[in-house]
PDB file of C-alpha atoms and ligand atoms in Angstrom:
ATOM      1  CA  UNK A   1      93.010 110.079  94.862  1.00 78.00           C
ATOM      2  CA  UNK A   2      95.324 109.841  98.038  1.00 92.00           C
ATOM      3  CA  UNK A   3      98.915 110.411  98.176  1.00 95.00           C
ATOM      4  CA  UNK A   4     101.116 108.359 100.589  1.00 97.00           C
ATOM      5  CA  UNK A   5     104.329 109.970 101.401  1.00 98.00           C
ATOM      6  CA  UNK A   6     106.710 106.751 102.187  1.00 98.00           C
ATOM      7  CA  UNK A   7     110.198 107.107 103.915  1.00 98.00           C
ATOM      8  CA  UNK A   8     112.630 104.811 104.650  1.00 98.00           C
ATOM      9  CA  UNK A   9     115.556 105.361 107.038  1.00 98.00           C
ATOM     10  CA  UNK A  10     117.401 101.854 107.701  1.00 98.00           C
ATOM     11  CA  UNK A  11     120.949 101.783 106.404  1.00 98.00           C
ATOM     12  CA  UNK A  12     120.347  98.121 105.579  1.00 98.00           C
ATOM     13  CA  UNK A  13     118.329  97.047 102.026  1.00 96.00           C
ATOM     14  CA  UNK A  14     114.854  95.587 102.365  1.00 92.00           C
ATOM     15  CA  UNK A  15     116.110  91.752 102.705  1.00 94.00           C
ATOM     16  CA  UNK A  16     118.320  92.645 105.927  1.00 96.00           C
ATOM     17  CA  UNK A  17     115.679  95.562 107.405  1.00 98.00           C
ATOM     18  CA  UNK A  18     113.193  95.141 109.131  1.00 98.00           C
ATOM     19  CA  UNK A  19     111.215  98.747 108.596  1.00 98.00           C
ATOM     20  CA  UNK A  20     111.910  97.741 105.118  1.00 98.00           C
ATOM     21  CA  UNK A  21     110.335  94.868 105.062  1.00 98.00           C
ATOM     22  CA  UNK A  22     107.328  96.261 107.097  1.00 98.00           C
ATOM     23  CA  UNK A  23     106.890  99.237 105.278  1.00 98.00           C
ATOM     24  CA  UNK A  24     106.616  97.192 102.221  1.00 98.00           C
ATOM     25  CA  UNK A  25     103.660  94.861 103.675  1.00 98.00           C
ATOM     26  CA  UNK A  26     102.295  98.107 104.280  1.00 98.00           C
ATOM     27  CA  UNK A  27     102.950  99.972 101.104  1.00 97.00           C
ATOM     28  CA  UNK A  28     101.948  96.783  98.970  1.00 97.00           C
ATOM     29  CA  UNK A  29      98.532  96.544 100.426  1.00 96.00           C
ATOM     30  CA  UNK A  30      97.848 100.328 100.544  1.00 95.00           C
ATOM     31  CA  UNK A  31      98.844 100.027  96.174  1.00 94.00           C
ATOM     32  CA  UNK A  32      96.603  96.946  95.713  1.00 94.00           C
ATOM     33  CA  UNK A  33      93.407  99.036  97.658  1.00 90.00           C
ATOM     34  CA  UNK A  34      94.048 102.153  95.634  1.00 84.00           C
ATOM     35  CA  UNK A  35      96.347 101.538  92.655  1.00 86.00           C
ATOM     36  CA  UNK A  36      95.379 104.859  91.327  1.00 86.00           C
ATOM     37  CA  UNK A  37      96.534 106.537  94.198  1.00 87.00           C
ATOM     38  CA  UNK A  38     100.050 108.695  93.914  1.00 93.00           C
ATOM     39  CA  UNK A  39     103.503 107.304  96.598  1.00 96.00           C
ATOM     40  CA  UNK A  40     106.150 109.665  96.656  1.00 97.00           C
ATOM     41  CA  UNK A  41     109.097 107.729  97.964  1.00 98.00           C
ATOM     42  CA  UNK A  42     112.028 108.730 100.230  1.00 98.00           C
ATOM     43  CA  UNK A  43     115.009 106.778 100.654  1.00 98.00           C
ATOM     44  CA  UNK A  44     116.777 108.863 103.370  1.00 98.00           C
ATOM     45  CA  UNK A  45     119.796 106.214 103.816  1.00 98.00           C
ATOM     46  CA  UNK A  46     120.210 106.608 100.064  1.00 98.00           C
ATOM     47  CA  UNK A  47     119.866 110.403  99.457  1.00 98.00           C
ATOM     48  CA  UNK A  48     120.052 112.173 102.953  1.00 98.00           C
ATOM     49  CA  UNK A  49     118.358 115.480 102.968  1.00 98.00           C
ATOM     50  CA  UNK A  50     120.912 118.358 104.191  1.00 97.00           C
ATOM     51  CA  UNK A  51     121.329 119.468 108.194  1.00 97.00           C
ATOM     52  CA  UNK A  52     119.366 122.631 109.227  1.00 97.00           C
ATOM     53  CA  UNK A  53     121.838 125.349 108.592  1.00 97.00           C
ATOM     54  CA  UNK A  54     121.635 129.122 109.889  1.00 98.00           C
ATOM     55  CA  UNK A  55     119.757 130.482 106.746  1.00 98.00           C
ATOM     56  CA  UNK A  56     117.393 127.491 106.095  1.00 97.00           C
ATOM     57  CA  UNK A  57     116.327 128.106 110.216  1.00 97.00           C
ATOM     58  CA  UNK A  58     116.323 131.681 109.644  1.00 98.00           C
ATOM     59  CA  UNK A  59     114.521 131.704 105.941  1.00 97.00           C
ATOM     60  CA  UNK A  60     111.734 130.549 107.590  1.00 95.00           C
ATOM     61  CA  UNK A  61     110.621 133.459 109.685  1.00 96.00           C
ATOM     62  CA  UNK A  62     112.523 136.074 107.284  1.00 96.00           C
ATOM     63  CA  UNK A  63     110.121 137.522 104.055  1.00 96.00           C
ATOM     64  CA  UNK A  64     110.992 135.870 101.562  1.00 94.00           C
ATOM     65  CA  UNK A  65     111.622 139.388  99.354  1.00 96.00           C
ATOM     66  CA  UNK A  66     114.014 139.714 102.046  1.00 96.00           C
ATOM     67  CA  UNK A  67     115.838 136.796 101.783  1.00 97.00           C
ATOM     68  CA  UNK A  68     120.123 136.401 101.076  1.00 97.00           C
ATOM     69  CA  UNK A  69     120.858 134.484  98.258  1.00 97.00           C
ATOM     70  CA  UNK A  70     122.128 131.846 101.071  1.00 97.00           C
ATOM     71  CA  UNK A  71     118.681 131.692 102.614  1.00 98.00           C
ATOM     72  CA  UNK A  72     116.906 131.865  99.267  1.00 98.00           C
ATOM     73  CA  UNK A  73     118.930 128.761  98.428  1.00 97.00           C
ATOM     74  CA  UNK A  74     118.969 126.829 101.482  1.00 96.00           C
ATOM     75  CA  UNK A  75     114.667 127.457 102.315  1.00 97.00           C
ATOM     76  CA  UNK A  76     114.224 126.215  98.803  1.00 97.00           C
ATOM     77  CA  UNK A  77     115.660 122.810  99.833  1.00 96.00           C
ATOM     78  CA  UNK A  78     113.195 122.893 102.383  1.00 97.00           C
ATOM     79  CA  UNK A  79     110.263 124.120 101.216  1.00 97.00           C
ATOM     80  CA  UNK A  80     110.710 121.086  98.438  1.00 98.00           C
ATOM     81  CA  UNK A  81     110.539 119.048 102.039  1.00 98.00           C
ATOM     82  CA  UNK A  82     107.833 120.851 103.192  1.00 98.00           C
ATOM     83  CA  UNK A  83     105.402 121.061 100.314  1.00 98.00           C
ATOM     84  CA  UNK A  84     106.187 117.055  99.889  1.00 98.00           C
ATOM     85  CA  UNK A  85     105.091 116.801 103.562  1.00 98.00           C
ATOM     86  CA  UNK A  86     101.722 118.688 103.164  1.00 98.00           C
ATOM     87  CA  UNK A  87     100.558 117.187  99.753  1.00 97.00           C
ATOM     88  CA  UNK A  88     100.412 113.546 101.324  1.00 98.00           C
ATOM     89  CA  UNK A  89      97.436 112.597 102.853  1.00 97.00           C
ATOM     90  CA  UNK A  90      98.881 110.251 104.650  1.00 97.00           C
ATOM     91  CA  UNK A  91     102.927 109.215 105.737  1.00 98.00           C
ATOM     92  CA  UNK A  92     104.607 106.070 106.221  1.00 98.00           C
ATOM     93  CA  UNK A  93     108.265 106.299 108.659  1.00 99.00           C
ATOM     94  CA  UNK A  94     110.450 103.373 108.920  1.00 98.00           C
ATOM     95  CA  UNK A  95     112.303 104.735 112.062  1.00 98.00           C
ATOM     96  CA  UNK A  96     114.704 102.146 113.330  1.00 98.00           C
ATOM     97  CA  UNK A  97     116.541 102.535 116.279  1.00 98.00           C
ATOM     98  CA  UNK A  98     120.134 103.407 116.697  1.00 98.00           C
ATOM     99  CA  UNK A  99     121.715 104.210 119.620  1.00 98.00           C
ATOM    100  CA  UNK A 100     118.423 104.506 121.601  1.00 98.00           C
ATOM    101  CA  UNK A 101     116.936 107.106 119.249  1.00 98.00           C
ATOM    102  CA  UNK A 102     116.156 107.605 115.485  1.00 98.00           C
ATOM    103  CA  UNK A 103     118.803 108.062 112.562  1.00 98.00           C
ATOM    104  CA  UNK A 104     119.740 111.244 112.365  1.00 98.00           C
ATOM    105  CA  UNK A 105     118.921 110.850 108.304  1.00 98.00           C
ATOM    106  CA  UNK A 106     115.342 110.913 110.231  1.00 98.00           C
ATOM    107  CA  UNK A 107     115.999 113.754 112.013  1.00 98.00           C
ATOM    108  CA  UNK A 108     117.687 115.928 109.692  1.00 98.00           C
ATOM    109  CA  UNK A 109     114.551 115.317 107.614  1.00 98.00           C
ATOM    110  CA  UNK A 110     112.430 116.480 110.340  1.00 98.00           C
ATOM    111  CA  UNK A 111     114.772 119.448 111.108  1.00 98.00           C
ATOM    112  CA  UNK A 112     113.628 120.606 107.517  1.00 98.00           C
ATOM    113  CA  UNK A 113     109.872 119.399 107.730  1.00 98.00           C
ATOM    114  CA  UNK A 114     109.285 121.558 111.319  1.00 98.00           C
ATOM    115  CA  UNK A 115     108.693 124.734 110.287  1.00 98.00           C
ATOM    116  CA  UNK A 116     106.625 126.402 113.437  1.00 97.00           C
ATOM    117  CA  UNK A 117     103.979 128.616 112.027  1.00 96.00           C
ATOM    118  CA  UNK A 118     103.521 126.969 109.107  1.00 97.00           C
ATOM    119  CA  UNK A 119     103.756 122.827 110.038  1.00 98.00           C
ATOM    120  CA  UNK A 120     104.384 123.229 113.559  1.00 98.00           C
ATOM    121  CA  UNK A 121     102.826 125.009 116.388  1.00 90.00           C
ATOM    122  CA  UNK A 122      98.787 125.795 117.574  1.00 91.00           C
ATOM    123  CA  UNK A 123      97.254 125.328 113.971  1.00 95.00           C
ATOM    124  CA  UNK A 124      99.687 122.780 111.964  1.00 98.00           C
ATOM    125  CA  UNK A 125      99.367 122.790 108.229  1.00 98.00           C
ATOM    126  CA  UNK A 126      99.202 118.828 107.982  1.00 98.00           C
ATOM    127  CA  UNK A 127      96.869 118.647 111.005  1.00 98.00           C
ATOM    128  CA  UNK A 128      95.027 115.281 111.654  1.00 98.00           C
ATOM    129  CA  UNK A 129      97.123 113.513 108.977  1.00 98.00           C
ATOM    130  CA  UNK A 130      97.726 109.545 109.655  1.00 98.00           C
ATOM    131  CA  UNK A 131     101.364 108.515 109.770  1.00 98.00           C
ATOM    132  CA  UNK A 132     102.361 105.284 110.372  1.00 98.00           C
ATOM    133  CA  UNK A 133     105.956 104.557 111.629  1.00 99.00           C
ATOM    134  CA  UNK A 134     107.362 100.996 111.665  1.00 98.00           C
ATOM    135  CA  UNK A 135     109.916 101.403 115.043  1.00 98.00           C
ATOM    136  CA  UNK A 136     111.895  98.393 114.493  1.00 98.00           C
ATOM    137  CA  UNK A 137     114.629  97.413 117.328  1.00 98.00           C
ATOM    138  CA  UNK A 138     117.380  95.129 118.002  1.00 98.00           C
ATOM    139  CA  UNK A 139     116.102  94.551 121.303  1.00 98.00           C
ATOM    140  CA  UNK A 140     112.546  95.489 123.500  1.00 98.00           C
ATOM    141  CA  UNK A 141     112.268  98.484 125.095  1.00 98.00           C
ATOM    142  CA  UNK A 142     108.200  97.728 126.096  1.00 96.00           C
ATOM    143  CA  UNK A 143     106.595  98.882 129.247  1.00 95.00           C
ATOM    144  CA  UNK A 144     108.183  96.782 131.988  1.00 96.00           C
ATOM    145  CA  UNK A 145     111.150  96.134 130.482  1.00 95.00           C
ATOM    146  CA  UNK A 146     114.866  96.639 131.805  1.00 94.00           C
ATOM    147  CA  UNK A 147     115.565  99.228 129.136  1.00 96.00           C
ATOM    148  CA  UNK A 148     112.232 100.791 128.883  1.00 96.00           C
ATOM    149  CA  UNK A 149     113.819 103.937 130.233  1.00 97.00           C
ATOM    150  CA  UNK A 150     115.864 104.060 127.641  1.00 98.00           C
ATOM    151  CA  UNK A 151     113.073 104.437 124.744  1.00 98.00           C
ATOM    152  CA  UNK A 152     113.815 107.675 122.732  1.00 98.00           C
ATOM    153  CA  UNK A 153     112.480 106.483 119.379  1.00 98.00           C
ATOM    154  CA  UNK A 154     108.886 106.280 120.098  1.00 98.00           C
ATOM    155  CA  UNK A 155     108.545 108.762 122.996  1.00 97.00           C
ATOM    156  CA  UNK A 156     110.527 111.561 120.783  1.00 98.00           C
ATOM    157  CA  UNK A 157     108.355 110.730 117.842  1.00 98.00           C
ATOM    158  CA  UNK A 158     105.116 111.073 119.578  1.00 98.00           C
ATOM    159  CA  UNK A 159     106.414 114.356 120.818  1.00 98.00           C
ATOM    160  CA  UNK A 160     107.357 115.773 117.386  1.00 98.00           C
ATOM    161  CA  UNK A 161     104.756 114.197 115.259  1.00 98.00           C
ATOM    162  CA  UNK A 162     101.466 114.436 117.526  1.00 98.00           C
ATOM    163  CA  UNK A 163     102.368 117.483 119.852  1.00 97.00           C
ATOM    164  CA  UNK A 164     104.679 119.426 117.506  1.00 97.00           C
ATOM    165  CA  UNK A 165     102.925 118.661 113.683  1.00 98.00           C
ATOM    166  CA  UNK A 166      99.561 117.357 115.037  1.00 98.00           C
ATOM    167  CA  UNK A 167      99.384 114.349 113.109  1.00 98.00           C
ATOM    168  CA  UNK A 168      97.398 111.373 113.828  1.00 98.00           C
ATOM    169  CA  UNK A 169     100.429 108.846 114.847  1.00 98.00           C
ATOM    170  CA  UNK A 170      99.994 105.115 114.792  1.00 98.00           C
ATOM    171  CA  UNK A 171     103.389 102.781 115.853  1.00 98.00           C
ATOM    172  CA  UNK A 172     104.446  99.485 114.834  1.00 98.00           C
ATOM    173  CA  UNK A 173     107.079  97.987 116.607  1.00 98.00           C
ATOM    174  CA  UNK A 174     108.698  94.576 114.676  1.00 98.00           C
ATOM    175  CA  UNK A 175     111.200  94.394 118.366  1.00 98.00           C
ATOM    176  CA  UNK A 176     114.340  91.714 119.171  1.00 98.00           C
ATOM    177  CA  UNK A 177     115.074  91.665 115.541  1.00 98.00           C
ATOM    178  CA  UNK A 178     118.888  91.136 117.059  1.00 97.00           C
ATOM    179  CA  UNK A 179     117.735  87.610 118.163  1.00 97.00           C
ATOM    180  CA  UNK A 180     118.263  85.666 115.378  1.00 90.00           C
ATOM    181  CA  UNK A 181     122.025  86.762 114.912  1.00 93.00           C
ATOM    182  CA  UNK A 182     122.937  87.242 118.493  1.00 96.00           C
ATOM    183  CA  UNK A 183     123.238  83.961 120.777  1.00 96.00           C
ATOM    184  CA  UNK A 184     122.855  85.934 123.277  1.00 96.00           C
ATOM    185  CA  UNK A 185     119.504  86.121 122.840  1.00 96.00           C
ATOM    186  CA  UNK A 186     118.218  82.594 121.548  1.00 96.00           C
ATOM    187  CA  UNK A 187     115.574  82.589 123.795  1.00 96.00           C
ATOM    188  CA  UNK A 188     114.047  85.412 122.151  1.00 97.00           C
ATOM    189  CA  UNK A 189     113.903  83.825 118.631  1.00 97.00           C
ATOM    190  CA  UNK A 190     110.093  83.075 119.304  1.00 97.00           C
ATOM    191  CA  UNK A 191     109.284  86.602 120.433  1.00 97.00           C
ATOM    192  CA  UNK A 192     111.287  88.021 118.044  1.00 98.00           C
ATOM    193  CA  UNK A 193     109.206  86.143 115.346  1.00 98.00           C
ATOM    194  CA  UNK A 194     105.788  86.384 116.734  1.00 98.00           C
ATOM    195  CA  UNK A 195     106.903  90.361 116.804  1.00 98.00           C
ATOM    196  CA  UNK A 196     108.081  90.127 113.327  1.00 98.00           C
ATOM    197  CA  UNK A 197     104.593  88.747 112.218  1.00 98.00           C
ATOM    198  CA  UNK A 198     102.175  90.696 113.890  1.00 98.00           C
ATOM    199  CA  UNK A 199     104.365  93.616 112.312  1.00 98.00           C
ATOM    200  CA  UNK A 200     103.488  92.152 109.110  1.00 98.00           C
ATOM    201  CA  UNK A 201      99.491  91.640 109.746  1.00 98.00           C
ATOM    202  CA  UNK A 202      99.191  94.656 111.236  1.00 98.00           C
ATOM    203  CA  UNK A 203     100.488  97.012 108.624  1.00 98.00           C
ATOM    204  CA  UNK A 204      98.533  95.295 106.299  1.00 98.00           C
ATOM    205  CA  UNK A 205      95.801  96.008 107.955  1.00 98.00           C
ATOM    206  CA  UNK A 206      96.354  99.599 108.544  1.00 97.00           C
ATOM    207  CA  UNK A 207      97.228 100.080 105.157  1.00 96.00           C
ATOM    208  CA  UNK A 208      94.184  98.362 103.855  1.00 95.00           C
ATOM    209  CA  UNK A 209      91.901 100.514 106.222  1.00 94.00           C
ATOM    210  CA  UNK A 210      93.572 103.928 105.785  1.00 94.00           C
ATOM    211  CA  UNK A 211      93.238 103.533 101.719  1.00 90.00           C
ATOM    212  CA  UNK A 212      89.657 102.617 102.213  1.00 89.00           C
ATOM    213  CA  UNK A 213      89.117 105.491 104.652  1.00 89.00           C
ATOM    214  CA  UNK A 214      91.190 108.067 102.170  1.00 88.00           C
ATOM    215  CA  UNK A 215      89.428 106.968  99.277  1.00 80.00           C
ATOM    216  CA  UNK A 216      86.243 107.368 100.201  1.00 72.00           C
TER     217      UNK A 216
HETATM  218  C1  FMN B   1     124.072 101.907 114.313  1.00 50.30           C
HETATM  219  C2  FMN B   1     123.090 100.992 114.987  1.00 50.30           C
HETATM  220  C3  FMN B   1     122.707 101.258 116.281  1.00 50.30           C
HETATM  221  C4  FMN B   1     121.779 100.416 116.910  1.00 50.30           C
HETATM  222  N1  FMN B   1     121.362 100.723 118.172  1.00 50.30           N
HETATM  223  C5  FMN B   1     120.409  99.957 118.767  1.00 50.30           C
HETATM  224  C6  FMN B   1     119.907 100.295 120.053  1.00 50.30           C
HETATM  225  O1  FMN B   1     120.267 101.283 120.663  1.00 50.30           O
HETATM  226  N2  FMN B   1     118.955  99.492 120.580  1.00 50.30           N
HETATM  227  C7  FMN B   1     118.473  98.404 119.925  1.00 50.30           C
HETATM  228  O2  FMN B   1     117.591  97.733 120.452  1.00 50.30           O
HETATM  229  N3  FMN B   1     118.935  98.055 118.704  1.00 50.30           N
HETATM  230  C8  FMN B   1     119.875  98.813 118.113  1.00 50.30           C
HETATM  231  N4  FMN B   1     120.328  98.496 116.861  1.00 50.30           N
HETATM  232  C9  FMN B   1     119.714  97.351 116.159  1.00 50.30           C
HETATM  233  C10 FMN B   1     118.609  97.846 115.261  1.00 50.30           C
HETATM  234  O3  FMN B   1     117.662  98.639 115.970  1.00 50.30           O
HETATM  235  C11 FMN B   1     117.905  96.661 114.615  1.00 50.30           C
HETATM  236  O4  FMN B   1     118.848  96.023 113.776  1.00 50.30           O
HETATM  237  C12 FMN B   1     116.681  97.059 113.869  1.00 50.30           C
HETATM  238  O5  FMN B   1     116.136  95.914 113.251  1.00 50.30           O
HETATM  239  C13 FMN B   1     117.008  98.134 112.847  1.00 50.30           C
HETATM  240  O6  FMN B   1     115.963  98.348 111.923  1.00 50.30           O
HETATM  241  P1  FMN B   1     116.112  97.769 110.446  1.00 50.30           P
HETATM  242  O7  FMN B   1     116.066  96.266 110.598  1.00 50.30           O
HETATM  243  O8  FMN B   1     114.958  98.324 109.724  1.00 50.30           O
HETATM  244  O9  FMN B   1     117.427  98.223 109.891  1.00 50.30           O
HETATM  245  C14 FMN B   1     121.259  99.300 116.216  1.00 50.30           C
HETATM  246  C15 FMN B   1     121.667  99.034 114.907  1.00 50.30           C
HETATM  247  C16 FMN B   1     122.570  99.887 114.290  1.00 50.30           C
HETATM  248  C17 FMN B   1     122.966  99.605 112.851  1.00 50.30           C
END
């Protein structure tokens, strides 16, 4: 039976979040195809994990016989992270944008999660693993865009999550979600919904195919 580790990052609840909302197309479908499958859930806007301090970095390449009760107590945060991280056979990110990059709820989570020698580096413990991230945004960063330049939520995750952890990444991008409040951009509304729906099918989709795949 597969486990799906789900996290969710957006400061805003599911009616007012798009990654939210996504992730729970996603998550819903992935229940229905394998309801006796295990979701651990993360709610990183609601219980942030802690920042990397000097003895949780440190713990990790120290023996742990030869650890201070500081790093003892710090690495055991982590390794909590960690062990969450390699028991799912598959992971589901709602990374919103803000400020051109992920939350730093989403970072401090990876912070704790990158462990090099153990889930990071030549031979990563949760190698191959399928993760999903739903990279909503207010506005559209795409190729050939004005602001494509400015695109640090998709081109730092693929760095971390592929090249760093070696898992198997997949992106879905719900974009211009800032149209329907911003008059600014009423000529968007279409996009923005024709984003917003294809966010939807697809991670239903996805889901559907991944439980299939992991349950066979
Ligand atoms: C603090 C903050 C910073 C944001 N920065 C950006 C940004 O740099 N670029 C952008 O396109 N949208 C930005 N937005 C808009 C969000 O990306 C947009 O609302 C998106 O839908 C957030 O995901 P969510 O709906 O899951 O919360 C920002 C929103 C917040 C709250």
């Amino acid at each position: 039976m597969a486990t799906l580790l789900h996290i969710d990052s957006s400061v805003f609840p599911a009616s007012a979040s798009s990654s939210r909302a996504v992730a729970e197309t996603f998550r819903k479908a992935w229940e229905e195809q394998h309801p006796e499958g295990t979701v651990i859930y993360r709610d990183l806007a609601a219980n942030p994990v802690p920042h990397l301090t000097a003895d949780a970095h440190t713990a990790g390449f120290a023996d742990p016989a030869a650890h201070t009760p500081g790093q003892a107590a710090a690495f055991a945060g982590r390794l909590e992270l960690i062990e969450e991280f390699e028991r799912a056979d598959a992971l589901l990110i709602g990374a919103p944008m803000y400020n051109f990059t992920i939350p730093s709820t989403l970072k401090a989570w990876l912070d704790n999660v990158a462990l090099m020698g153990r889930t990071a580096g030549e031979s990563p413990s949760a190698k191959g693993t399928p993760v999903t991230v739903i990279a909503s945004r207010g506005g559209s960063y795409a190729p050939g865009t004005p602001r494509e330049g400015y695109e640090y939520v998709q081109n730092y995750l693929r760095a971390v999550l592929v090249d760093f952890l070696g898992l198997d990444l997949d992106f879905i991008v719900p974009e211009l979600t800032m149209a329907a409040q911003n008059p600014a951009m009423a000529e968007l509304v279409p996009l923005f919904e024709s984003s917003r729906e294809r966010a939807h099918h697809d991670a239903a989709i996805r889901a559907k195919s991944l439980a299939e795949r992991l349950a066979a």
